[in-house]
GROMACS .gro file of C-alpha atoms in nm:
model
  327
    1MET     CA    1  -0.701   7.721   0.791
    2ASN     CA    2  -1.021   7.516   0.819
    3ILE     CA    3  -1.390   7.557   0.747
    4ASN     CA    4  -1.464   7.700   1.092
    5GLU     CA    5  -1.204   7.974   1.048
    6ILE     CA    6  -1.338   8.055   0.700
    7ALA     CA    7  -1.687   8.091   0.850
    8SER     CA    8  -1.559   8.318   1.129
    9LEU     CA    9  -1.367   8.547   0.892
   10ALA     CA   10  -1.662   8.569   0.652
   11GLY     CA   11  -1.914   8.627   0.929
   12VAL     CA   12  -2.133   8.333   0.829
   13SER     CA   13  -2.218   7.994   0.976
   14ARG     CA   14  -2.015   7.679   0.919
   15ALA     CA   15  -2.315   7.528   0.735
   16THR     CA   16  -2.320   7.822   0.492
   17VAL     CA   17  -1.953   7.770   0.406
   18SER     CA   18  -2.020   7.398   0.361
   19ARG     CA   19  -2.306   7.471   0.118
   20PHE     CA   20  -2.080   7.711  -0.074
   21LEU     CA   21  -1.804   7.450  -0.108
   22ASN     CA   22  -2.055   7.189  -0.227
   23ASN     CA   23  -2.229   7.418  -0.477
   24GLY     CA   24  -2.542   7.449  -0.266
   25TYR     CA   25  -2.761   7.758  -0.236
   26VAL     CA   26  -2.595   8.059  -0.071
   27SER     CA   27  -2.715   8.418  -0.112
   28GLU     CA   28  -2.501   8.627  -0.347
   29GLU     CA   29  -2.393   8.862  -0.067
   30LYS     CA   30  -2.268   8.575   0.154
   31ARG     CA   31  -2.118   8.397  -0.146
   32GLN     CA   32  -1.902   8.701  -0.224
   33ARG     CA   33  -1.786   8.728   0.139
   34ILE     CA   34  -1.689   8.363   0.154
   35LYS     CA   35  -1.515   8.379  -0.184
   36LYS     CA   36  -1.319   8.687  -0.075
   37VAL     CA   37  -1.188   8.509   0.236
   38ILE     CA   38  -1.097   8.196   0.038
   39ASP     CA   39  -0.918   8.400  -0.229
   40GLU     CA   40  -0.723   8.597   0.031
   41THR     CA   41  -0.624   8.299   0.243
   42GLY     CA   42  -0.561   8.053  -0.042
   43TYR     CA   43  -0.780   7.794   0.134
   44ARG     CA   44  -0.828   7.464  -0.046
   45PRO     CA   45  -1.077   7.205   0.082
   46SER     CA   46  -0.947   6.853   0.150
   47ALA     CA   47  -0.979   6.641  -0.161
   48GLN     CA   48  -1.018   6.327   0.051
   49ALA     CA   49  -1.295   6.486   0.259
   50GLN     CA   50  -1.478   6.597  -0.053
   51THR     CA   51  -1.450   6.250  -0.204
   52LEU     CA   52  -1.595   6.090   0.110
   53ARG     CA   53  -1.872   6.346   0.119
   54THR     CA   54  -1.972   6.353  -0.248
   55LYS     CA   55  -1.856   6.006  -0.357
   56LYS     CA   56  -1.679   6.181  -0.647
   57THR     CA   57  -1.306   6.205  -0.717
   58ASN     CA   58  -1.332   6.450  -1.011
   59LEU     CA   59  -1.088   6.222  -1.192
   60VAL     CA   60  -1.137   6.070  -1.538
   61GLY     CA   61  -0.918   5.790  -1.670
   62VAL     CA   62  -0.817   5.803  -2.038
   63ILE     CA   63  -0.669   5.486  -2.186
   64ILE     CA   64  -0.461   5.545  -2.501
   65PRO     CA   65  -0.294   5.292  -2.734
   66LYS     CA   66   0.022   5.493  -2.806
   67ILE     CA   67   0.180   5.797  -2.644
   68ASN     CA   68   0.383   5.916  -2.946
   69SER     CA   69   0.095   5.948  -3.191
   70ASP     CA   70  -0.011   6.273  -3.357
   71SER     CA   71  -0.374   6.165  -3.382
   72ILE     CA   72  -0.388   6.043  -3.021
   73GLY     CA   73  -0.227   6.368  -2.908
   74ARG     CA   74  -0.500   6.568  -3.079
   75MET     CA   75  -0.774   6.353  -2.926
   76VAL     CA   76  -0.627   6.392  -2.578
   77ALA     CA   77  -0.599   6.769  -2.627
   78GLY     CA   78  -0.972   6.785  -2.698
   79ILE     CA   79  -1.055   6.560  -2.404
   80SER     CA   80  -0.837   6.761  -2.166
   81LEU     CA   81  -0.993   7.092  -2.272
   82VAL     CA   82  -1.349   6.980  -2.195
   83LEU     CA   83  -1.266   6.792  -1.875
   84SER     CA   84  -1.071   7.088  -1.737
   85GLN     CA   85  -1.360   7.324  -1.805
   86ALA     CA   86  -1.595   7.081  -1.632
   87GLY     CA   87  -1.372   7.061  -1.323
   88TYR     CA   88  -1.222   6.717  -1.385
   89GLN     CA   89  -0.860   6.607  -1.387
   90LEU     CA   90  -0.725   6.356  -1.636
   91LEU     CA   91  -0.536   6.035  -1.561
   92LEU     CA   92  -0.356   5.901  -1.869
   93ALA     CA   93  -0.279   5.530  -1.918
   94ASN     CA   94  -0.063   5.425  -2.215
   95THR     CA   95  -0.095   5.063  -2.335
   96ASP     CA   96   0.159   5.052  -2.623
   97ASN     CA   97  -0.105   4.882  -2.843
   98ASN     CA   98  -0.128   4.591  -2.599
   99GLU     CA   99  -0.491   4.482  -2.563
  100LYS     CA  100  -0.413   4.301  -2.236
  101GLU     CA  101  -0.283   4.628  -2.095
  102GLU     CA  102  -0.613   4.791  -2.192
  103ILE     CA  103  -0.800   4.529  -1.990
  104LYS     CA  104  -0.564   4.581  -1.697
  105TYR     CA  105  -0.607   4.957  -1.699
  106LEU     CA  106  -0.985   4.931  -1.722
  107LYS     CA  107  -0.975   4.730  -1.400
  108VAL     CA  108  -0.716   4.951  -1.228
  109LEU     CA  109  -0.896   5.277  -1.308
  110ALA     CA  110  -1.228   5.140  -1.188
  111GLU     CA  111  -1.062   5.030  -0.863
  112LYS     CA  112  -0.906   5.376  -0.822
  113GLN     CA  113  -1.262   5.513  -0.817
  114VAL     CA  114  -1.234   5.750  -1.111
  115ASP     CA  115  -1.568   5.905  -1.205
  116GLY     CA  116  -1.551   5.786  -1.565
  117ILE     CA  117  -1.330   5.634  -1.834
  118ILE     CA  118  -1.258   5.718  -2.198
  119LEU     CA  119  -1.109   5.426  -2.390
  120ILE     CA  120  -0.928   5.510  -2.713
  121GLY     CA  121  -0.928   5.155  -2.841
  122THR     CA  122  -0.787   4.970  -3.138
  123VAL     CA  123  -0.901   4.611  -3.083
  124ILE     CA  124  -1.224   4.545  -2.894
  125THR     CA  125  -1.228   4.182  -2.778
  126GLY     CA  126  -1.481   3.974  -2.591
  127ALA     CA  127  -1.284   4.046  -2.274
  128HIS     CA  128  -1.322   4.419  -2.337
  129LYS     CA  129  -1.699   4.385  -2.382
  130LYS     CA  130  -1.737   4.174  -2.070
  131LEU     CA  131  -1.543   4.418  -1.856
  132LEU     CA  132  -1.713   4.727  -2.002
  133ALA     CA  133  -2.054   4.572  -1.930
  134ALA     CA  134  -1.952   4.507  -1.569
  135LEU     CA  135  -1.821   4.858  -1.500
  136SER     CA  136  -2.008   5.049  -1.231
  137ILE     CA  137  -1.889   5.384  -1.371
  138PRO     CA  138  -1.963   5.550  -1.708
  139ALA     CA  139  -1.734   5.476  -2.002
  140VAL     CA  140  -1.709   5.622  -2.352
  141ILE     CA  141  -1.522   5.458  -2.639
  142LEU     CA  142  -1.335   5.686  -2.878
  143SER     CA  143  -1.222   5.598  -3.235
  144GLN     CA  144  -1.407   5.264  -3.243
  145ARG     CA  145  -1.776   5.189  -3.283
  146LEU     CA  146  -1.920   4.938  -3.036
  147SER     CA  147  -2.293   4.876  -3.058
  148GLY     CA  148  -2.476   4.928  -2.731
  149TYR     CA  149  -2.210   5.158  -2.585
  150SER     CA  150  -2.154   5.532  -2.589
  151CYS     CA  151  -1.889   5.594  -2.854
  152VAL     CA  152  -1.741   5.853  -3.087
  153TYR     CA  153  -1.599   5.711  -3.408
  154TYR     CA  154  -1.488   5.803  -3.761
  155ASP     CA  155  -1.643   5.724  -4.098
  156ASP     CA  156  -1.352   5.500  -4.195
  157PHE     CA  157  -1.549   5.308  -4.457
  158GLN     CA  158  -1.660   5.612  -4.656
  159ALA     CA  159  -1.326   5.792  -4.618
  160ALA     CA  160  -1.136   5.492  -4.758
  161ARG     CA  161  -1.392   5.452  -5.034
  162GLU     CA  162  -1.354   5.813  -5.150
  163LEU     CA  163  -0.975   5.804  -5.125
  164THR     CA  164  -0.956   5.482  -5.328
  165ALA     CA  165  -1.188   5.629  -5.591
  166LEU     CA  166  -0.937   5.911  -5.632
  167LEU     CA  167  -0.654   5.661  -5.690
  168LEU     CA  168  -0.864   5.463  -5.939
  169GLU     CA  169  -0.915   5.769  -6.158
  170THR     CA  170  -0.561   5.725  -6.295
  171GLY     CA  171  -0.441   5.404  -6.132
  172THR     CA  172  -0.457   5.057  -6.286
  173ASN     CA  173  -0.269   4.831  -6.044
  174VAL     CA  174  -0.369   4.962  -5.700
  175ALA     CA  175  -0.213   4.802  -5.393
  176TYR     CA  176  -0.346   4.812  -5.037
  177ILE     CA  177  -0.123   4.833  -4.730
  178GLY     CA  178  -0.323   4.820  -4.410
  179VAL     CA  179  -0.336   4.691  -4.055
  180THR     CA  180  -0.498   4.386  -3.902
  181ASP     CA  181  -0.872   4.339  -3.942
  182ARG     CA  182  -0.888   4.287  -3.566
  183ASP     CA  183  -0.879   4.666  -3.560
  184GLU     CA  184  -1.238   4.728  -3.666
  185ALA     CA  185  -1.186   5.091  -3.773
  186ALA     CA  186  -0.839   5.131  -3.925
  187GLY     CA  187  -0.833   4.766  -4.030
  188ARG     CA  188  -1.166   4.622  -4.137
  189GLN     CA  189  -1.363   4.938  -4.218
  190ARG     CA  190  -1.088   5.097  -4.429
  191ARG     CA  191  -1.027   4.772  -4.619
  192GLU     CA  192  -1.398   4.732  -4.691
  193GLY     CA  193  -1.419   5.093  -4.809
  194PHE     CA  194  -1.123   5.024  -5.040
  195LEU     CA  195  -1.299   4.721  -5.189
  196MET     CA  196  -1.629   4.906  -5.230
  197ALA     CA  197  -1.458   5.173  -5.442
  198PHE     CA  198  -1.362   4.900  -5.691
  199GLU     CA  199  -1.720   4.772  -5.698
  200ASP     CA  200  -1.846   5.125  -5.758
  201CYS     CA  201  -1.654   5.148  -6.085
  202GLY     CA  202  -1.704   4.785  -6.192
  203LYS     CA  203  -1.347   4.676  -6.123
  204THR     CA  204  -1.195   4.399  -5.912
  205ALA     CA  205  -0.917   4.452  -5.660
  206ARG     CA  206  -0.621   4.216  -5.696
  207GLU     CA  207  -0.595   4.007  -5.377
  208GLU     CA  208  -0.223   3.954  -5.425
  209LEU     CA  209  -0.169   4.330  -5.392
  210PHE     CA  210  -0.298   4.330  -5.032
  211SER     CA  211  -0.056   4.350  -4.742
  212THR     CA  212  -0.086   4.425  -4.370
  213GLY     CA  213   0.155   4.525  -4.096
  214GLU     CA  214   0.201   4.773  -3.812
  215PHE     CA  215   0.105   5.142  -3.805
  216THR     CA  216   0.466   5.261  -3.844
  217MET     CA  217   0.683   5.411  -4.119
  218GLU     CA  218   0.919   5.114  -4.082
  219ALA     CA  219   0.629   4.882  -4.157
  220GLY     CA  220   0.541   5.090  -4.462
  221ARG     CA  221   0.894   5.054  -4.597
  222GLY     CA  222   0.894   4.679  -4.533
  223GLN     CA  223   0.555   4.619  -4.693
  224ALA     CA  224   0.649   4.832  -4.995
  225GLU     CA  225   0.965   4.631  -5.050
  226LYS     CA  226   0.771   4.305  -5.028
  227LEU     CA  227   0.497   4.412  -5.270
  228PHE     CA  228   0.709   4.591  -5.533
  229SER     CA  229   0.969   4.313  -5.545
  230ARG     CA  230   0.692   4.075  -5.649
  231TYR     CA  231   0.468   4.309  -5.847
  232PRO     CA  232   0.673   4.593  -6.000
  233GLU     CA  233   0.372   4.695  -6.211
  234ILE     CA  234   0.202   4.856  -5.909
  235ASP     CA  235   0.123   5.218  -5.996
  236SER     CA  236  -0.083   5.324  -5.691
  237VAL     CA  237  -0.079   5.246  -5.319
  238PHE     CA  238  -0.358   5.300  -5.068
  239CYS     CA  239  -0.218   5.314  -4.714
  240ALA     CA  240  -0.440   5.278  -4.407
  241THR     CA  241  -0.243   5.545  -4.219
  242ASP     CA  242  -0.018   5.840  -4.298
  243SER     CA  243   0.275   5.678  -4.117
  244ILE     CA  244   0.258   5.375  -4.345
  245ALA     CA  245   0.228   5.602  -4.650
  246VAL     CA  246   0.534   5.807  -4.559
  247GLY     CA  247   0.730   5.483  -4.515
  248VAL     CA  248   0.623   5.371  -4.862
  249ILE     CA  249   0.725   5.706  -5.012
  250SER     CA  250   1.064   5.683  -4.842
  251TRP     CA  251   1.131   5.334  -4.981
  252LEU     CA  252   1.015   5.421  -5.333
  253GLN     CA  253   1.234   5.730  -5.342
  254ASP     CA  254   1.531   5.518  -5.237
  255GLN     CA  255   1.458   5.302  -5.543
  256GLY     CA  256   1.454   5.606  -5.770
  257LYS     CA  257   1.079   5.593  -5.833
  258LYS     CA  258   0.906   5.917  -5.932
  259ILE     CA  259   0.605   6.012  -5.719
  260PRO     CA  260   0.333   6.052  -5.838
  261GLU     CA  261   0.432   6.004  -6.204
  262GLU     CA  262   0.527   5.635  -6.165
  263VAL     CA  263   0.357   5.552  -5.836
  264GLN     CA  264   0.094   5.753  -5.651
  265ILE     CA  265   0.044   5.719  -5.275
  266ALA     CA  266  -0.237   5.816  -5.036
  267GLY     CA  267  -0.286   5.780  -4.659
  268ILE     CA  268  -0.533   5.864  -4.384
  269GLY     CA  269  -0.491   6.095  -4.085
  270ASP     CA  270  -0.364   6.434  -4.206
  271SER     CA  271  -0.078   6.404  -3.958
  272GLN     CA  272   0.199   6.659  -3.921
  273ILE     CA  273   0.443   6.435  -4.107
  274SER     CA  274   0.204   6.413  -4.403
  275ARG     CA  275   0.226   6.790  -4.442
  276VAL     CA  276   0.605   6.812  -4.445
  277CYS     CA  277   0.698   6.504  -4.646
  278VAL     CA  278   0.796   6.558  -5.009
  279PRO     CA  279   0.581   6.534  -5.208
  280ARG     CA  280   0.304   6.642  -4.972
  281LEU     CA  281   0.084   6.343  -4.902
  282THR     CA  282  -0.273   6.312  -5.027
  283THR     CA  283  -0.466   6.217  -4.717
  284VAL     CA  284  -0.793   6.232  -4.525
  285HIS     CA  285  -0.842   6.476  -4.241
  286TYR     CA  286  -1.022   6.343  -3.934
  287TYR     CA  287  -1.136   6.593  -3.673
  288TYR     CA  288  -0.938   6.429  -3.395
  289LYS     CA  289  -0.942   6.717  -3.145
  290THR     CA  290  -1.313   6.772  -3.199
  291SER     CA  291  -1.380   6.401  -3.153
  292GLY     CA  292  -1.193   6.415  -2.822
  293GLN     CA  293  -1.410   6.708  -2.716
  294GLU     CA  294  -1.726   6.523  -2.817
  295ALA     CA  295  -1.622   6.211  -2.623
  296ALA     CA  296  -1.547   6.418  -2.313
  297LYS     CA  297  -1.876   6.611  -2.339
  298LEU     CA  298  -2.062   6.283  -2.373
  299LEU     CA  299  -1.890   6.140  -2.066
  300VAL     CA  300  -1.948   6.456  -1.858
  301ASP     CA  301  -2.318   6.445  -1.947
  302ILE     CA  302  -2.344   6.082  -1.840
  303MET     CA  303  -2.148   6.145  -1.518
  304SER     CA  304  -2.390   6.430  -1.443
  305GLY     CA  305  -2.676   6.180  -1.437
  306ASN     CA  306  -2.815   6.242  -1.783
  307SER     CA  307  -2.903   5.889  -1.891
  308ASP     CA  308  -3.032   6.019  -2.227
  309ALA     CA  309  -2.677   6.130  -2.311
  310ARG     CA  310  -2.573   5.776  -2.403
  311ARG     CA  311  -2.538   5.762  -2.781
  312GLU     CA  312  -2.314   5.694  -3.080
  313ILE     CA  313  -2.153   5.987  -3.262
  314ARG     CA  314  -2.004   5.943  -3.609
  315MET     CA  315  -1.757   6.214  -3.707
  316GLY     CA  316  -1.713   6.359  -4.053
  317TYR     CA  317  -1.392   6.381  -4.257
  318ARG     CA  318  -1.233   6.587  -4.534
  319LEU     CA  319  -1.028   6.465  -4.832
  320ILE     CA  320  -0.707   6.666  -4.871
  321PRO     CA  321  -0.544   6.628  -5.216
  322GLY     CA  322  -0.166   6.657  -5.203
  323LYS     CA  323   0.116   6.616  -5.451
  324SER     CA  324   0.158   6.240  -5.400
  325THR     CA  325  -0.134   6.159  -5.635
  326ARG     CA  326  -0.183   6.237  -6.002
  327GLU     CA  327  -0.426   6.507  -6.106
   0.00000   0.00000   0.00000
């Protein structure tokens, strides 16, 4: 089946079928005839021919830092929903938190002639900025703020500030377990929000109670062991992510510590594991799926030629008190 046969069966010209396939103007009566023939025959236009004709692939590359992440999964779900509705297909590239892999995939996706890229980044380096500036296709950054680029990000500073204030209501020796400051959002912004909460109430955070590691539960256990072996007086722990917090809870429970009576714990992310751990974790809910939708909408607008669509979007958050903190 080809375009000439479709035209013959529908009783229209080849040019009319071509306009229909390329979303050009066709009268409603002819449009219905063409659509009926296509539906009955199962005709699908050549993707390669359409790409050559329109210079579009209808493909969007999405670069993610980790495949087995609850938050990333929710972001991708939001992205996929919007892209599908807009007629785009998604190409997923997993970097395993390797910034060099992010650079590689930015280059590969651009060479594969995708129509746009969404980068869910953790560390934005000079190499990232240089490559993003050189891209000939639209790109949107999700979960990190990068001045001068279209991005959707979270209010990490204020969320950490509010969560720390909750711990300081009953906590005296409050520890911080985070991730590297090279991660602007989960690292630097959450640490600065933590410190600001101390300033707000005229207190000073103890530098020796700061520790950093990976995003994992195993890292949480390891950092808890290191901190509590040196400073057993710790009565509260702020964790930069839920995974770290659940690891801390696991280690403390192994030591026979009562949570939250002896030590209270809080994390960020409102992940599935935070809802099923015992006690239920006090955490911060980020609207991950909605942020994915916003990033995809932003990219679709830019790909459609709307230059005014380029902007920064800061998402809100919601504090969710659980049973891991004292009332």
